[in-house]
Amino acid sequence: PVVVPVMRAVTVMSSGKVFVHFAVGEYDDHVGLGTAQRDVVAHDFIFDRVFQGGVEYHFDPLPADEFLNALALVRGIVDKPLVVTIRTRAEGGELALTPDAYAAHCRALLARGGVDVLDIEWRACGAFRAELRDAAHAAGAAALFSEHHFDATPATDAMADTLTGMADAGADIAKLAVMPRCAADAARLLEATARAADARPDTPLITMSMGPLGAVTRFCGGPFGSCATFGVTSGTSASAPGQPPADLLKAKLITVPL
């Protein structure tokens, strides 16, 4: 069977902006291209200040030798800006990659063409941060630095420093996701976001505290400086713990300053 992309629809709420759709990629080696196309054509999103209209595709469920073919297939059915993500196992994905291997795959995808935003894992890329940022920019893509903690919430100062460090390293977007062990951890994520947003107001931030304890941050992150949040559309599965139903998120999202 031919490996083709299947888009799982999720909704992004851009704080103070509009309610739109965001597509997160999976793959299915038994689904035809026509099905994949029907699944993706209706899904768009807007990210304030960076680009408008697009989809994200996660390559890590695929065998690494299928990455370039998958990118070609995605570009063949998506005529909107594309966020390319390789989520490593250390950050909740499916591939265990060394920094060398991770950087090599990112470079190859950029060289293939058609990448509009490259998700660059802040820790996984190691010494290749600047190189991958510059490679993304040279390819006409935005550089999204991301860090994910699925086991705990770092210290507040550490989270704020991570976000400002991403901004200082040339991120076009800085993203941080953490897992709380208590309600206070979720509150600390919001504090860290506010600190970073105040310190680096020109860099868009995406932050969230995951799981049931962190779900509130997906509704109220905007006034603290997070530019986008994620919810699950009807009939689809969450791509991270704690994503609420999109309809509920749309109804309850806080988009005005507190």
PDB file of C-alpha atoms in Angstrom:
ATOM      1  CA  PRO A   1       0.000   0.000   0.000  1.00  0.00           C
ATOM      2  CA  VAL A   2       1.074   3.567  -0.624  1.00  0.00           C
ATOM      3  CA  VAL A   3       1.683   5.743   2.421  1.00  0.00           C
ATOM      4  CA  VAL A   4      -0.427   8.885   2.180  1.00  0.00           C
ATOM      5  CA  PRO A   5      -1.174  11.708   4.605  1.00  0.00           C
ATOM      6  CA  VAL A   6      -4.423  11.779   6.521  1.00  0.00           C
ATOM      7  CA  MET A   7      -5.241  15.022   8.302  1.00  0.00           C
ATOM      8  CA  ARG A   8      -6.815  14.944  11.742  1.00  0.00           C
ATOM      9  CA  ALA A   9      -8.791  18.174  12.141  1.00  0.00           C
ATOM     10  CA  VAL A  10      -8.197  20.276  15.237  1.00  0.00           C
ATOM     11  CA  THR A  11      -9.293  23.848  15.868  1.00  0.00           C
ATOM     12  CA  VAL A  12      -6.989  26.713  16.763  1.00  0.00           C
ATOM     13  CA  MET A  13      -8.278  29.813  18.454  1.00  0.00           C
ATOM     14  CA  SER A  14      -6.024  32.807  17.828  1.00  0.00           C
ATOM     15  CA  SER A  15      -6.474  35.066  20.830  1.00  0.00           C
ATOM     16  CA  GLY A  16      -8.548  38.109  19.997  1.00  0.00           C
ATOM     17  CA  LYS A  17      -8.695  37.074  16.343  1.00  0.00           C
ATOM     18  CA  VAL A  18     -10.775  34.382  14.646  1.00  0.00           C
ATOM     19  CA  PHE A  19     -11.894  30.803  15.095  1.00  0.00           C
ATOM     20  CA  VAL A  20     -10.351  28.623  12.402  1.00  0.00           C
ATOM     21  CA  HIS A  21      -9.210  25.088  11.679  1.00  0.00           C
ATOM     22  CA  PHE A  22      -5.804  23.522  12.128  1.00  0.00           C
ATOM     23  CA  ALA A  23      -4.880  20.147  10.637  1.00  0.00           C
ATOM     24  CA  VAL A  24      -2.502  17.832  12.435  1.00  0.00           C
ATOM     25  CA  GLY A  25      -1.036  15.067  10.295  1.00  0.00           C
ATOM     26  CA  GLU A  26      -1.042  11.344  10.741  1.00  0.00           C
ATOM     27  CA  TYR A  27      -0.507   8.626   8.181  1.00  0.00           C
ATOM     28  CA  ASP A  28      -2.388   5.549   7.122  1.00  0.00           C
ATOM     29  CA  ASP A  29      -0.897   3.067   4.684  1.00  0.00           C
ATOM     30  CA  HIS A  30      -4.309   1.712   3.730  1.00  0.00           C
ATOM     31  CA  VAL A  31      -6.079   4.942   2.792  1.00  0.00           C
ATOM     32  CA  GLY A  32      -6.180   6.278  -0.727  1.00  0.00           C
ATOM     33  CA  LEU A  33      -5.194   9.765  -1.789  1.00  0.00           C
ATOM     34  CA  GLY A  34      -8.791  10.720  -2.487  1.00  0.00           C
ATOM     35  CA  THR A  35      -9.749  10.150   1.139  1.00  0.00           C
ATOM     36  CA  ALA A  36      -6.776  12.177   2.332  1.00  0.00           C
ATOM     37  CA  GLN A  37      -7.762  15.019   0.057  1.00  0.00           C
ATOM     38  CA  ARG A  38     -11.359  15.033   1.287  1.00  0.00           C
ATOM     39  CA  ASP A  39     -10.089  15.139   4.856  1.00  0.00           C
ATOM     40  CA  VAL A  40      -7.878  18.154   4.355  1.00  0.00           C
ATOM     41  CA  VAL A  41      -9.494  20.549   1.938  1.00  0.00           C
ATOM     42  CA  ALA A  42     -11.758  22.291   4.454  1.00  0.00           C
ATOM     43  CA  HIS A  43      -9.222  22.958   7.195  1.00  0.00           C
ATOM     44  CA  ASP A  44      -7.454  26.294   7.582  1.00  0.00           C
ATOM     45  CA  PHE A  45      -5.945  28.391  10.323  1.00  0.00           C
ATOM     46  CA  ILE A  46      -4.543  31.855  10.890  1.00  0.00           C
ATOM     47  CA  PHE A  47      -1.506  32.637  13.005  1.00  0.00           C
ATOM     48  CA  ASP A  48      -1.301  36.332  13.755  1.00  0.00           C
ATOM     49  CA  ARG A  49       1.851  38.122  12.534  1.00  0.00           C
ATOM     50  CA  VAL A  50       3.498  35.104  10.914  1.00  0.00           C
ATOM     51  CA  PHE A  51       1.389  33.622   8.106  1.00  0.00           C
ATOM     52  CA  GLN A  52      -2.217  32.971   7.230  1.00  0.00           C
ATOM     53  CA  GLY A  53      -4.012  29.818   6.213  1.00  0.00           C
ATOM     54  CA  GLY A  54      -2.262  26.477   6.531  1.00  0.00           C
ATOM     55  CA  VAL A  55      -1.905  22.961   7.885  1.00  0.00           C
ATOM     56  CA  GLU A  56       0.607  21.136  10.066  1.00  0.00           C
ATOM     57  CA  TYR A  57       1.920  17.689   9.236  1.00  0.00           C
ATOM     58  CA  HIS A  58       3.703  15.443  11.750  1.00  0.00           C
ATOM     59  CA  PHE A  59       6.208  13.241   9.985  1.00  0.00           C
ATOM     60  CA  ASP A  60       7.374  11.193  12.968  1.00  0.00           C
ATOM     61  CA  PRO A  61       4.742   8.405  12.650  1.00  0.00           C
ATOM     62  CA  LEU A  62       6.278   7.625   9.246  1.00  0.00           C
ATOM     63  CA  PRO A  63       9.427   5.636   8.526  1.00  0.00           C
ATOM     64  CA  ALA A  64      12.205   8.177   8.015  1.00  0.00           C
ATOM     65  CA  ASP A  65      12.785   7.034   4.445  1.00  0.00           C
ATOM     66  CA  GLU A  66       9.201   8.092   3.603  1.00  0.00           C
ATOM     67  CA  PHE A  67       9.574  11.706   4.762  1.00  0.00           C
ATOM     68  CA  LEU A  68      10.309  13.224   1.368  1.00  0.00           C
ATOM     69  CA  ASN A  69       7.614  11.222  -0.389  1.00  0.00           C
ATOM     70  CA  ALA A  70       5.114  12.254   2.280  1.00  0.00           C
ATOM     71  CA  LEU A  71       6.065  15.905   1.881  1.00  0.00           C
ATOM     72  CA  ALA A  72       5.518  15.671  -1.861  1.00  0.00           C
ATOM     73  CA  LEU A  73       2.113  14.057  -1.290  1.00  0.00           C
ATOM     74  CA  VAL A  74       1.086  16.680   1.247  1.00  0.00           C
ATOM     75  CA  ARG A  75       2.163  19.502  -1.069  1.00  0.00           C
ATOM     76  CA  GLY A  76       0.208  17.848  -3.835  1.00  0.00           C
ATOM     77  CA  ILE A  77      -3.080  18.132  -1.950  1.00  0.00           C
ATOM     78  CA  VAL A  78      -2.480  21.245   0.176  1.00  0.00           C
ATOM     79  CA  ASP A  79      -2.216  24.644  -1.479  1.00  0.00           C
ATOM     80  CA  LYS A  80      -1.868  26.519   1.803  1.00  0.00           C
ATOM     81  CA  PRO A  81       1.193  27.224   3.994  1.00  0.00           C
ATOM     82  CA  LEU A  82       2.545  24.057   5.592  1.00  0.00           C
ATOM     83  CA  VAL A  83       3.990  23.581   9.087  1.00  0.00           C
ATOM     84  CA  VAL A  84       6.470  20.682   9.023  1.00  0.00           C
ATOM     85  CA  THR A  85       7.042  18.855  12.310  1.00  0.00           C
ATOM     86  CA  ILE A  86       9.207  15.897  13.290  1.00  0.00           C
ATOM     87  CA  ARG A  87       8.244  15.238  16.905  1.00  0.00           C
ATOM     88  CA  THR A  88      10.939  13.185  18.648  1.00  0.00           C
ATOM     89  CA  ARG A  89      10.177  10.478  21.182  1.00  0.00           C
ATOM     90  CA  ALA A  90      11.737  12.566  23.955  1.00  0.00           C
ATOM     91  CA  GLU A  91       9.066  15.225  23.347  1.00  0.00           C
ATOM     92  CA  GLY A  92       6.045  12.989  22.868  1.00  0.00           C
ATOM     93  CA  GLY A  93       6.609  11.842  19.282  1.00  0.00           C
ATOM     94  CA  GLU A  94       7.473   8.479  17.801  1.00  0.00           C
ATOM     95  CA  LEU A  95      11.084   8.767  16.635  1.00  0.00           C
ATOM     96  CA  ALA A  96      14.209   8.499  18.787  1.00  0.00           C
ATOM     97  CA  LEU A  97      16.723  10.698  16.952  1.00  0.00           C
ATOM     98  CA  THR A  98      20.162  12.041  17.737  1.00  0.00           C
ATOM     99  CA  PRO A  99      20.662  15.776  17.150  1.00  0.00           C
ATOM    100  CA  ASP A 100      22.667  14.946  14.005  1.00  0.00           C
ATOM    101  CA  ALA A 101      19.907  12.752  12.587  1.00  0.00           C
ATOM    102  CA  TYR A 102      17.170  15.197  13.571  1.00  0.00           C
ATOM    103  CA  ALA A 103      18.965  18.097  11.884  1.00  0.00           C
ATOM    104  CA  ALA A 104      19.666  16.026   8.783  1.00  0.00           C
ATOM    105  CA  HIS A 105      15.981  15.169   8.358  1.00  0.00           C
ATOM    106  CA  CYS A 106      14.976  18.802   8.834  1.00  0.00           C
ATOM    107  CA  ARG A 107      17.536  19.941   6.255  1.00  0.00           C
ATOM    108  CA  ALA A 108      16.349  17.333   3.777  1.00  0.00           C
ATOM    109  CA  LEU A 109      12.731  18.420   4.120  1.00  0.00           C
ATOM    110  CA  LEU A 110      13.682  22.059   3.649  1.00  0.00           C
ATOM    111  CA  ALA A 111      15.749  21.169   0.589  1.00  0.00           C
ATOM    112  CA  ARG A 112      12.796  19.266  -0.869  1.00  0.00           C
ATOM    113  CA  GLY A 113      10.879  22.530  -0.893  1.00  0.00           C
ATOM    114  CA  GLY A 114       7.357  23.472   0.077  1.00  0.00           C
ATOM    115  CA  VAL A 115       7.993  24.011   3.806  1.00  0.00           C
ATOM    116  CA  ASP A 116       6.467  27.247   5.069  1.00  0.00           C
ATOM    117  CA  VAL A 117       7.118  26.805   8.800  1.00  0.00           C
ATOM    118  CA  LEU A 118       9.655  24.424  10.328  1.00  0.00           C
ATOM    119  CA  ASP A 119       9.032  23.209  13.888  1.00  0.00           C
ATOM    120  CA  ILE A 120      12.524  23.049  15.442  1.00  0.00           C
ATOM    121  CA  GLU A 121      12.715  21.211  18.757  1.00  0.00           C
ATOM    122  CA  TRP A 122      14.721  23.434  21.087  1.00  0.00           C
ATOM    123  CA  ARG A 123      16.399  20.513  22.854  1.00  0.00           C
ATOM    124  CA  ALA A 124      16.498  17.871  20.128  1.00  0.00           C
ATOM    125  CA  CYS A 125      18.353  20.065  17.667  1.00  0.00           C
ATOM    126  CA  GLY A 126      21.187  20.696  20.138  1.00  0.00           C
ATOM    127  CA  ALA A 127      24.040  22.595  18.522  1.00  0.00           C
ATOM    128  CA  PHE A 128      22.078  22.838  15.257  1.00  0.00           C
ATOM    129  CA  ARG A 129      19.606  25.498  16.441  1.00  0.00           C
ATOM    130  CA  ALA A 130      21.151  28.407  14.577  1.00  0.00           C
ATOM    131  CA  GLU A 131      21.866  26.311  11.498  1.00  0.00           C
ATOM    132  CA  LEU A 132      18.283  25.054  11.259  1.00  0.00           C
ATOM    133  CA  ARG A 133      16.866  28.520  11.898  1.00  0.00           C
ATOM    134  CA  ASP A 134      19.034  29.944   9.128  1.00  0.00           C
ATOM    135  CA  ALA A 135      18.215  27.032   6.828  1.00  0.00           C
ATOM    136  CA  ALA A 136      14.515  27.608   7.400  1.00  0.00           C
ATOM    137  CA  HIS A 137      14.849  31.304   6.635  1.00  0.00           C
ATOM    138  CA  ALA A 138      16.972  30.598   3.554  1.00  0.00           C
ATOM    139  CA  ALA A 139      14.218  28.269   2.333  1.00  0.00           C
ATOM    140  CA  GLY A 140      11.617  30.978   2.879  1.00  0.00           C
ATOM    141  CA  ALA A 141      10.180  29.279   5.972  1.00  0.00           C
ATOM    142  CA  ALA A 142       9.459  30.609   9.454  1.00  0.00           C
ATOM    143  CA  ALA A 143      11.346  29.013  12.353  1.00  0.00           C
ATOM    144  CA  LEU A 144       9.126  27.748  15.181  1.00  0.00           C
ATOM    145  CA  PHE A 145      11.187  26.711  18.224  1.00  0.00           C
ATOM    146  CA  SER A 146       9.327  24.280  20.486  1.00  0.00           C
ATOM    147  CA  GLU A 147       9.842  22.460  23.779  1.00  0.00           C
ATOM    148  CA  HIS A 148       7.552  19.873  25.377  1.00  0.00           C
ATOM    149  CA  HIS A 149       7.600  18.418  28.905  1.00  0.00           C
ATOM    150  CA  PHE A 150       5.194  15.489  29.288  1.00  0.00           C
ATOM    151  CA  ASP A 151       6.343  14.505  32.781  1.00  0.00           C
ATOM    152  CA  ALA A 152       6.474  17.735  34.793  1.00  0.00           C
ATOM    153  CA  THR A 153       6.413  21.527  34.821  1.00  0.00           C
ATOM    154  CA  PRO A 154       9.843  23.199  35.020  1.00  0.00           C
ATOM    155  CA  ALA A 155      10.560  26.040  37.409  1.00  0.00           C
ATOM    156  CA  THR A 156       8.838  29.300  36.508  1.00  0.00           C
ATOM    157  CA  ASP A 157      12.113  31.105  35.850  1.00  0.00           C
ATOM    158  CA  ALA A 158      13.255  28.224  33.654  1.00  0.00           C
ATOM    159  CA  MET A 159      10.078  28.359  31.543  1.00  0.00           C
ATOM    160  CA  ALA A 160      10.310  32.127  31.074  1.00  0.00           C
ATOM    161  CA  ASP A 161      13.996  31.796  30.232  1.00  0.00           C
ATOM    162  CA  THR A 162      13.225  29.079  27.670  1.00  0.00           C
ATOM    163  CA  LEU A 163      10.730  31.286  25.855  1.00  0.00           C
ATOM    164  CA  THR A 164      12.918  34.387  25.908  1.00  0.00           C
ATOM    165  CA  GLY A 165      15.888  32.259  24.906  1.00  0.00           C
ATOM    166  CA  MET A 166      13.979  31.015  21.880  1.00  0.00           C
ATOM    167  CA  ALA A 167      13.106  34.601  20.972  1.00  0.00           C
ATOM    168  CA  ASP A 168      16.703  35.736  21.397  1.00  0.00           C
ATOM    169  CA  ALA A 169      17.840  32.822  19.231  1.00  0.00           C
ATOM    170  CA  GLY A 170      15.751  34.124  16.338  1.00  0.00           C
ATOM    171  CA  ALA A 171      12.522  32.158  16.680  1.00  0.00           C
ATOM    172  CA  ASP A 172       9.671  33.488  14.578  1.00  0.00           C
ATOM    173  CA  ILE A 173       7.352  31.610  16.975  1.00  0.00           C
ATOM    174  CA  ALA A 174       8.219  30.205  20.424  1.00  0.00           C
ATOM    175  CA  LYS A 175       6.205  27.276  21.788  1.00  0.00           C
ATOM    176  CA  LEU A 176       6.249  25.606  25.218  1.00  0.00           C
ATOM    177  CA  ALA A 177       4.007  22.779  26.481  1.00  0.00           C
ATOM    178  CA  VAL A 178       4.284  21.334  30.000  1.00  0.00           C
ATOM    179  CA  MET A 179       2.550  18.777  32.224  1.00  0.00           C
ATOM    180  CA  PRO A 180       1.268  19.972  35.631  1.00  0.00           C
ATOM    181  CA  ARG A 181       1.230  17.899  38.798  1.00  0.00           C
ATOM    182  CA  CYS A 182      -0.996  20.378  40.629  1.00  0.00           C
ATOM    183  CA  ALA A 183      -3.095  23.446  39.828  1.00  0.00           C
ATOM    184  CA  ALA A 184      -0.247  25.714  40.908  1.00  0.00           C
ATOM    185  CA  ASP A 185       1.896  24.312  38.085  1.00  0.00           C
ATOM    186  CA  ALA A 186      -0.673  25.479  35.536  1.00  0.00           C
ATOM    187  CA  ALA A 187      -0.701  28.918  37.136  1.00  0.00           C
ATOM    188  CA  ARG A 188       3.092  29.058  36.941  1.00  0.00           C
ATOM    189  CA  LEU A 189       2.979  28.328  33.204  1.00  0.00           C
ATOM    190  CA  LEU A 190       0.732  31.362  32.760  1.00  0.00           C
ATOM    191  CA  GLU A 191       3.084  33.481  34.867  1.00  0.00           C
ATOM    192  CA  ALA A 192       6.070  32.379  32.793  1.00  0.00           C
ATOM    193  CA  THR A 193       4.148  33.190  29.602  1.00  0.00           C
ATOM    194  CA  ALA A 194       3.294  36.675  30.847  1.00  0.00           C
ATOM    195  CA  ARG A 195       6.899  37.332  31.834  1.00  0.00           C
ATOM    196  CA  ALA A 196       8.198  36.223  28.448  1.00  0.00           C
ATOM    197  CA  ALA A 197       5.517  38.154  26.554  1.00  0.00           C
ATOM    198  CA  ASP A 198       6.414  41.320  28.447  1.00  0.00           C
ATOM    199  CA  ALA A 199      10.121  40.783  27.889  1.00  0.00           C
ATOM    200  CA  ARG A 200       9.884  39.844  24.191  1.00  0.00           C
ATOM    201  CA  PRO A 201       6.654  41.412  22.877  1.00  0.00           C
ATOM    202  CA  ASP A 202       7.629  41.025  19.217  1.00  0.00           C
ATOM    203  CA  THR A 203       7.852  37.214  19.310  1.00  0.00           C
ATOM    204  CA  PRO A 204       4.549  35.282  19.115  1.00  0.00           C
ATOM    205  CA  LEU A 205       4.262  32.681  21.876  1.00  0.00           C
ATOM    206  CA  ILE A 206       2.227  29.485  22.054  1.00  0.00           C
ATOM    207  CA  THR A 207       2.067  27.962  25.536  1.00  0.00           C
ATOM    208  CA  MET A 208      -0.133  25.451  27.280  1.00  0.00           C
ATOM    209  CA  SER A 209      -0.280  23.305  30.398  1.00  0.00           C
ATOM    210  CA  MET A 210      -1.497  19.848  29.410  1.00  0.00           C
ATOM    211  CA  GLY A 211      -3.843  17.280  30.932  1.00  0.00           C
ATOM    212  CA  PRO A 212      -6.958  17.907  33.049  1.00  0.00           C
ATOM    213  CA  LEU A 213      -5.122  20.114  35.549  1.00  0.00           C
ATOM    214  CA  GLY A 214      -3.780  22.330  32.782  1.00  0.00           C
ATOM    215  CA  ALA A 215      -6.913  22.522  30.639  1.00  0.00           C
ATOM    216  CA  VAL A 216      -7.801  25.960  31.992  1.00  0.00           C
ATOM    217  CA  THR A 217      -4.682  27.429  30.376  1.00  0.00           C
ATOM    218  CA  ARG A 218      -6.103  26.547  26.966  1.00  0.00           C
ATOM    219  CA  PHE A 219      -9.045  28.864  27.649  1.00  0.00           C
ATOM    220  CA  CYS A 220      -7.278  31.793  29.316  1.00  0.00           C
ATOM    221  CA  GLY A 221      -3.757  31.830  27.856  1.00  0.00           C
ATOM    222  CA  GLY A 222      -4.416  34.734  25.508  1.00  0.00           C
ATOM    223  CA  PRO A 223      -4.466  37.549  28.088  1.00  0.00           C
ATOM    224  CA  PHE A 224      -1.186  36.178  29.468  1.00  0.00           C
ATOM    225  CA  GLY A 225       0.527  36.332  26.063  1.00  0.00           C
ATOM    226  CA  SER A 226      -0.162  33.001  24.357  1.00  0.00           C
ATOM    227  CA  CYS A 227      -1.229  33.657  20.764  1.00  0.00           C
ATOM    228  CA  ALA A 228      -3.009  30.374  20.015  1.00  0.00           C
ATOM    229  CA  THR A 229      -4.680  27.403  21.655  1.00  0.00           C
ATOM    230  CA  PHE A 230      -5.861  24.021  20.428  1.00  0.00           C
ATOM    231  CA  GLY A 231      -9.168  22.161  20.670  1.00  0.00           C
ATOM    232  CA  VAL A 232     -10.526  18.945  19.211  1.00  0.00           C
ATOM    233  CA  THR A 233     -13.242  18.977  16.563  1.00  0.00           C
ATOM    234  CA  SER A 234     -16.126  16.520  16.682  1.00  0.00           C
ATOM    235  CA  GLY A 235     -15.211  12.969  15.736  1.00  0.00           C
ATOM    236  CA  THR A 236     -11.452  13.424  16.070  1.00  0.00           C
ATOM    237  CA  SER A 237      -8.874  12.513  18.694  1.00  0.00           C
ATOM    238  CA  ALA A 238      -6.670  14.882  20.686  1.00  0.00           C
ATOM    239  CA  SER A 239      -3.073  15.362  19.602  1.00  0.00           C
ATOM    240  CA  ALA A 240      -2.014  16.217  23.181  1.00  0.00           C
ATOM    241  CA  PRO A 241      -3.481  15.579  26.655  1.00  0.00           C
ATOM    242  CA  GLY A 242      -6.157  18.010  27.788  1.00  0.00           C
ATOM    243  CA  GLN A 243      -7.315  19.427  24.468  1.00  0.00           C
ATOM    244  CA  PRO A 244     -10.982  20.375  24.990  1.00  0.00           C
ATOM    245  CA  PRO A 245     -13.762  20.088  22.415  1.00  0.00           C
ATOM    246  CA  ALA A 246     -13.494  22.930  19.917  1.00  0.00           C
ATOM    247  CA  ASP A 247     -17.112  24.005  20.414  1.00  0.00           C
ATOM    248  CA  LEU A 248     -16.560  24.357  24.147  1.00  0.00           C
ATOM    249  CA  LEU A 249     -13.311  26.199  23.582  1.00  0.00           C
ATOM    250  CA  LYS A 250     -14.970  28.582  21.157  1.00  0.00           C
ATOM    251  CA  ALA A 251     -17.743  29.301  23.641  1.00  0.00           C
ATOM    252  CA  LYS A 252     -15.516  29.787  26.678  1.00  0.00           C
ATOM    253  CA  LEU A 253     -12.267  31.209  25.247  1.00  0.00           C
ATOM    254  CA  ILE A 254     -11.052  34.358  26.959  1.00  0.00           C
ATOM    255  CA  THR A 255      -9.730  36.774  24.347  1.00  0.00           C
ATOM    256  CA  VAL A 256      -9.774  40.131  26.164  1.00  0.00           C
ATOM    257  CA  PRO A 257      -7.184  41.446  28.616  1.00  0.00           C
ATOM    258  CA  LEU A 258      -7.857  40.431  32.195  1.00  0.00           C
TER     259      LEU A 258
END
